Coordinates of C-alpha atoms in Angstrom, one line a residue:
M7 CA 0.0 0.0 0.0
H8 CA 1.6 3.3 -1.1
I9 CA 0.6 6.5 0.7
S10 CA 1.2 9.9 -0.7
P11 CA -0.1 13.2 0.5
R12 CA -2.2 15.4 -1.9
D13 CA -0.7 18.7 -2.9
A14 CA -4.1 20.3 -2.3
L15 CA -4.0 19.3 1.4
L16 CA -0.8 21.3 2.0
P17 CA -1.5 25.0 2.2
A18 CA 1.0 27.7 1.3
I19 CA 4.3 26.5 2.8
D20 CA 6.7 28.5 4.9
L21 CA 9.1 26.2 6.6
S22 CA 11.7 28.8 7.4
A23 CA 10.3 29.4 10.8
R24 CA 9.4 25.8 11.7
A25 CA 12.3 23.6 10.4
L26 CA 16.0 23.6 9.5
L27 CA 18.3 21.5 7.4
V28 CA 20.9 19.1 8.7
A29 CA 24.0 18.2 6.7
T30 CA 25.9 15.2 8.1
R31 CA 29.6 14.7 7.3
V32 CA 31.4 11.7 8.7
R33 CA 35.1 11.3 7.9
V34 CA 36.6 7.8 8.1
W35 CA 39.9 6.7 6.6
S36 CA 39.1 3.5 4.8
G37 CA 42.7 2.4 4.5
E38 CA 42.2 1.4 0.8
K39 CA 45.2 2.2 -1.3
R40 CA 45.7 1.6 -5.0
D41 CA 49.1 0.0 -5.8
R42 CA 50.2 1.3 -9.2
S43 CA 53.2 -1.0 -9.4
I44 CA 51.1 -4.2 -8.8
T45 CA 48.4 -2.8 -11.2
R46 CA 51.0 -2.6 -14.0
E47 CA 52.3 -6.1 -13.2
L48 CA 48.8 -7.5 -13.3
C49 CA 47.9 -5.8 -16.6
D50 CA 51.2 -6.9 -18.2
S51 CA 50.9 -10.5 -17.0
K52 CA 47.3 -10.7 -18.3
G53 CA 47.9 -8.9 -21.6
A54 CA 45.4 -6.3 -20.5
E55 CA 45.4 -2.6 -21.2
Q56 CA 46.9 -0.4 -18.5
N57 CA 44.4 0.2 -15.7
A58 CA 41.9 -2.3 -17.1
I59 CA 42.8 -4.3 -14.0
R60 CA 43.4 -2.4 -10.7
A61 CA 45.1 -3.7 -7.6
N62 CA 43.9 -2.1 -4.3
K63 CA 45.5 -2.8 -0.9
S64 CA 43.5 -3.1 2.3
L65 CA 46.0 -1.5 4.7
L66 CA 43.9 -1.9 7.8
G67 CA 42.0 -5.2 7.3
D68 CA 39.3 -5.7 9.8
A69 CA 40.9 -3.3 12.3
I70 CA 38.8 -0.4 10.9
A71 CA 35.5 -2.3 11.2
P72 CA 34.5 -0.9 14.7
V73 CA 34.9 2.7 13.4
Q74 CA 32.9 1.9 10.3
T75 CA 30.2 0.4 12.5
A76 CA 30.2 3.5 14.6
E77 CA 29.8 5.6 11.4
R78 CA 26.8 3.7 10.4
I79 CA 25.2 4.2 13.8
V80 CA 25.7 7.9 13.6
R81 CA 24.1 8.1 10.1
A82 CA 21.3 5.9 11.2
A83 CA 20.6 8.1 14.2
V84 CA 20.4 11.1 12.0
A85 CA 18.1 9.4 9.5
E86 CA 15.8 8.1 12.3
R87 CA 15.1 11.6 13.6
T88 CA 14.9 13.5 10.4
L89 CA 13.2 13.3 7.0
P90 CA 14.7 13.3 3.5
W91 CA 15.2 16.7 1.8
M92 CA 17.7 16.9 -1.0
D93 CA 19.4 14.3 -3.2
D94 CA 22.8 15.3 -1.7
G95 CA 21.8 13.7 1.6
T96 CA 20.7 16.8 3.4
R97 CA 17.9 16.1 5.8
I98 CA 15.1 18.3 7.3
L99 CA 14.6 18.6 11.1
K100 CA 11.6 20.1 12.8
G101 CA 12.7 23.2 14.7
T102 CA 11.1 22.3 17.9
A103 CA 13.0 19.0 17.9
Y104 CA 16.4 20.6 17.7
L105 CA 17.4 20.2 21.3
A106 CA 16.0 16.6 21.5
F107 CA 17.9 15.9 18.3
T108 CA 21.2 17.2 19.5
D109 CA 20.8 15.4 22.9
A110 CA 20.0 12.1 21.0
M111 CA 23.0 12.5 18.8
A112 CA 25.5 12.9 21.7
E113 CA 25.7 9.2 22.4
P114 CA 26.3 7.9 18.8
I115 CA 28.9 10.7 18.2
R116 CA 30.6 9.8 21.5
G117 CA 30.6 6.2 20.4
F118 CA 32.2 7.2 17.1
D119 CA 34.9 9.2 18.9
D120 CA 35.6 6.3 21.3
A121 CA 36.0 3.9 18.4
V122 CA 38.4 6.3 16.7
S123 CA 40.4 6.7 19.9
A124 CA 40.7 2.9 20.3
F125 CA 41.8 2.6 16.7
I126 CA 44.4 5.3 17.0
A127 CA 45.7 3.7 20.2
A128 CA 46.1 0.3 18.4
Y129 CA 47.5 1.9 15.3
P130 CA 51.2 0.8 15.9
D131 CA 50.0 -2.8 16.2
I132 CA 47.8 -2.5 13.2
R133 CA 50.8 -1.3 11.1
E134 CA 52.8 -4.3 12.2
Q135 CA 49.9 -6.6 11.3
A136 CA 49.7 -4.9 7.9
R137 CA 53.4 -5.6 7.4
R138 CA 52.8 -9.3 7.8
R139 CA 49.5 -9.3 5.9
L140 CA 50.7 -7.4 2.8
G141 CA 54.1 -9.0 2.5
D142 CA 56.1 -7.4 -0.3
A143 CA 53.2 -5.1 -1.1
Y144 CA 53.7 -3.3 2.3
S145 CA 55.1 0.3 2.1
D146 CA 55.7 2.7 5.0
S147 CA 54.7 5.6 2.8
D148 CA 51.1 4.2 2.6
F149 CA 50.6 4.9 6.3
P150 CA 50.2 8.3 7.9
S151 CA 51.9 8.9 11.2
Q152 CA 49.9 8.3 14.3
G153 CA 49.8 12.0 15.0
Q154 CA 48.2 12.7 11.6
L155 CA 45.4 10.1 12.0
R156 CA 43.0 12.2 14.0
Q157 CA 42.3 14.6 11.2
R158 CA 41.2 11.7 9.0
F159 CA 38.2 11.0 11.2
G160 CA 35.4 13.2 12.5
V161 CA 31.7 13.9 12.7
K162 CA 30.2 17.3 11.8
L163 CA 26.6 18.2 11.9
T164 CA 25.8 21.4 10.1
F165 CA 22.5 23.1 10.6
L166 CA 21.3 25.4 7.8
P167 CA 18.2 27.6 7.3
I168 CA 15.6 26.6 4.7
P169 CA 15.8 28.9 1.7
S170 CA 12.7 31.0 1.2
A171 CA 10.9 31.3 -2.1
E172 CA 10.6 35.0 -1.4
D173 CA 14.3 35.6 -1.1
F174 CA 15.7 36.6 -4.5
R175 CA 18.6 39.0 -5.0
V176 CA 19.4 38.2 -8.7
Q177 CA 19.1 40.9 -11.3
L178 CA 16.0 39.8 -13.2
A179 CA 12.9 41.5 -14.5
A180 CA 9.8 41.4 -12.3
D181 CA 8.0 38.8 -14.4
E182 CA 11.2 36.6 -14.4
I183 CA 11.5 36.8 -10.6
D184 CA 7.8 35.8 -10.3
A185 CA 8.5 32.8 -12.6
V186 CA 11.5 31.7 -10.6
R187 CA 9.6 32.2 -7.3
R188 CA 6.7 30.0 -8.6
N189 CA 9.2 27.4 -9.6
A190 CA 10.8 27.5 -6.2
E191 CA 7.5 27.2 -4.4
E192 CA 6.5 24.2 -6.6
A193 CA 9.8 22.6 -5.8
L194 CA 9.4 23.3 -2.1
R195 CA 5.9 21.8 -2.1
G196 CA 7.1 18.7 -3.9
T197 CA 10.0 18.3 -1.4
V198 CA 7.6 18.7 1.6
N199 CA 5.3 16.2 0.0
D200 CA 8.1 13.7 -0.3
A201 CA 9.1 14.3 3.4
V202 CA 5.5 13.8 4.5
A203 CA 5.2 10.6 2.4
S204 CA 8.4 9.3 4.0
L205 CA 6.9 9.8 7.5
L206 CA 3.7 8.0 6.4
E207 CA 5.7 5.1 5.0
R208 CA 7.7 4.9 8.2
L209 CA 4.4 4.6 10.1
R210 CA 2.8 2.3 7.7
E211 CA 5.6 -0.4 7.4
P212 CA 5.7 -1.6 11.0
V213 CA 1.9 -1.4 11.4
A214 CA 1.4 -3.5 8.3
R215 CA 4.0 -5.9 9.4
M216 CA 2.3 -6.2 12.8
A217 CA -1.1 -7.0 11.2
T218 CA 0.5 -9.7 9.0
R219 CA 2.5 -11.3 11.8
L220 CA -0.4 -11.4 14.2
R221 CA -2.6 -13.2 11.7
L222 CA 0.2 -15.8 10.9
F223 CA 1.0 -16.6 14.5
S224 CA -0.7 -19.7 16.0
R225 CA -0.2 -22.3 18.8
E226 CA -1.5 -25.8 18.2
D227 CA -0.7 -29.0 20.1
G228 CA 2.0 -27.2 22.0
R229 CA 3.7 -26.0 18.8
T230 CA 4.2 -22.4 17.8
R231 CA 3.9 -21.5 14.2
H232 CA 5.2 -18.2 12.8
P233 CA 6.5 -16.8 16.1
F234 CA 7.1 -13.1 16.5
R235 CA 9.5 -11.2 18.7
D236 CA 8.7 -8.5 21.2
S237 CA 10.2 -6.0 18.7
L238 CA 7.1 -6.4 16.5
V239 CA 5.3 -4.2 19.0
E240 CA 8.4 -2.2 20.1
N241 CA 9.1 -1.1 16.5
V242 CA 5.6 0.3 16.2
R243 CA 5.9 2.1 19.5
A244 CA 9.3 3.5 18.5
I245 CA 8.1 5.2 15.3
V246 CA 5.0 6.6 17.0
Q247 CA 7.2 8.2 19.7
L248 CA 9.4 9.7 17.0
A249 CA 6.5 10.9 14.8
P250 CA 5.9 14.3 16.6
M251 CA 9.6 15.1 15.9
L252 CA 9.0 14.2 12.2
N253 CA 5.6 15.8 11.7
L254 CA 6.9 19.0 10.1
M255 CA 3.6 20.6 9.4
D256 CA 2.0 19.5 12.7
D257 CA -0.6 17.7 10.6
P258 CA -3.5 16.8 13.0
R259 CA -4.3 13.7 10.9
I260 CA -0.8 12.2 11.5
A261 CA -1.1 13.0 15.2
G262 CA -4.6 11.4 15.3
F263 CA -3.4 8.2 13.7
C264 CA -0.5 8.0 16.1
R265 CA -2.9 8.3 19.1
E266 CA -5.0 5.5 17.6
I267 CA -1.9 3.3 17.1
E268 CA -0.9 3.9 20.7
D269 CA -4.4 3.2 22.1
H270 CA -5.1 0.1 20.0
L271 CA -1.9 -1.5 18.8
T272 CA 0.9 -0.8 21.3
A273 CA -1.2 -0.9 24.4
Y274 CA -0.8 -4.7 24.8
H275 CA 2.2 -6.7 25.9
P276 CA 3.5 -9.1 23.3
D277 CA 2.9 -12.0 25.7
D278 CA -0.8 -11.0 25.9
L279 CA -1.0 -11.0 22.1
R280 CA 0.6 -14.5 22.0
A281 CA -1.8 -15.9 24.5
S282 CA -5.1 -14.7 23.0
P283 CA -6.2 -15.5 19.5
A284 CA -9.1 -13.2 19.9
L285 CA -6.9 -10.3 21.0
R286 CA -4.5 -10.9 18.1
N287 CA -7.3 -10.8 15.5
S288 CA -8.8 -7.7 17.1
V289 CA -5.5 -5.8 17.0
A290 CA -4.8 -7.0 13.5
D291 CA -8.2 -5.8 12.3
K292 CA -7.6 -2.5 14.0
A293 CA -4.2 -2.2 12.3
D294 CA -5.8 -2.9 8.9
D295 CA -8.5 -0.3 9.6
I296 CA -5.9 2.3 10.5
L297 CA -4.0 1.6 7.3
R298 CA -7.0 1.9 5.1
R299 CA -8.1 5.2 6.7
M300 CA -4.5 6.5 6.5
Q301 CA -4.5 5.7 2.8
G302 CA -7.8 7.4 2.3
A303 CA -6.7 10.5 4.2
F304 CA -3.6 11.0 2.1
A305 CA -4.6 9.5 -1.2

């Protein structure tokens, strides 16, 4: 079921006072290094054109994996609390959620910094391991000094104002400025629609999954078929708790659906759902009803 908001349901949009943009930059040294000498040897030995085959060295092996995991956690934390905006990865954040967002980001950023510190502390040993792993392909020049490492890692969150369609300082005729402004307003409306649709999909997916899994679950003759984990309910609860932060336009319909989901879907403990076929069917029916009405409200 695909849900998309209607343009007509979104009035004239001015997000400049209610939201801001978030650009996330995470620097991680991958330790991947192209070896030109081995590349030439490979191409010559295979009769291939130069650079048709390329040899890359993994200087760090698995030693960089904890930092890469920490990077993914940082990016996931940003994505969880924001909505898509531009193709370049910029996200949009509701202004009233700014403090909650920065508080929530403190832990994953601290986890990233800790992983980097542990990596840097182990760097001398990592280089020695690389000497053994790479054999004759090892070169000291491939490795920066331990003191230079810190600058190759970092997390930076940049908060930017949302451009206004009214703000034009180019030298154009009045009718040209109006045309540019209309184009900007249409682009803004489309981007806001995409952001709202993203929130609706994030609400829809765990609710739909809950309905499906509850209907499949059964216990017969002491055997459990199609079991579900507690996360089936917890995932629904998590997105409902995040929804106010993501509801850019404070749309009362989204808030209303979230209240219904809390009242009728996440009010029960997973063990109660497992124990009662009647309760499972009732909650699944309510989930389907919410999904149908959500689709109708934003069709």
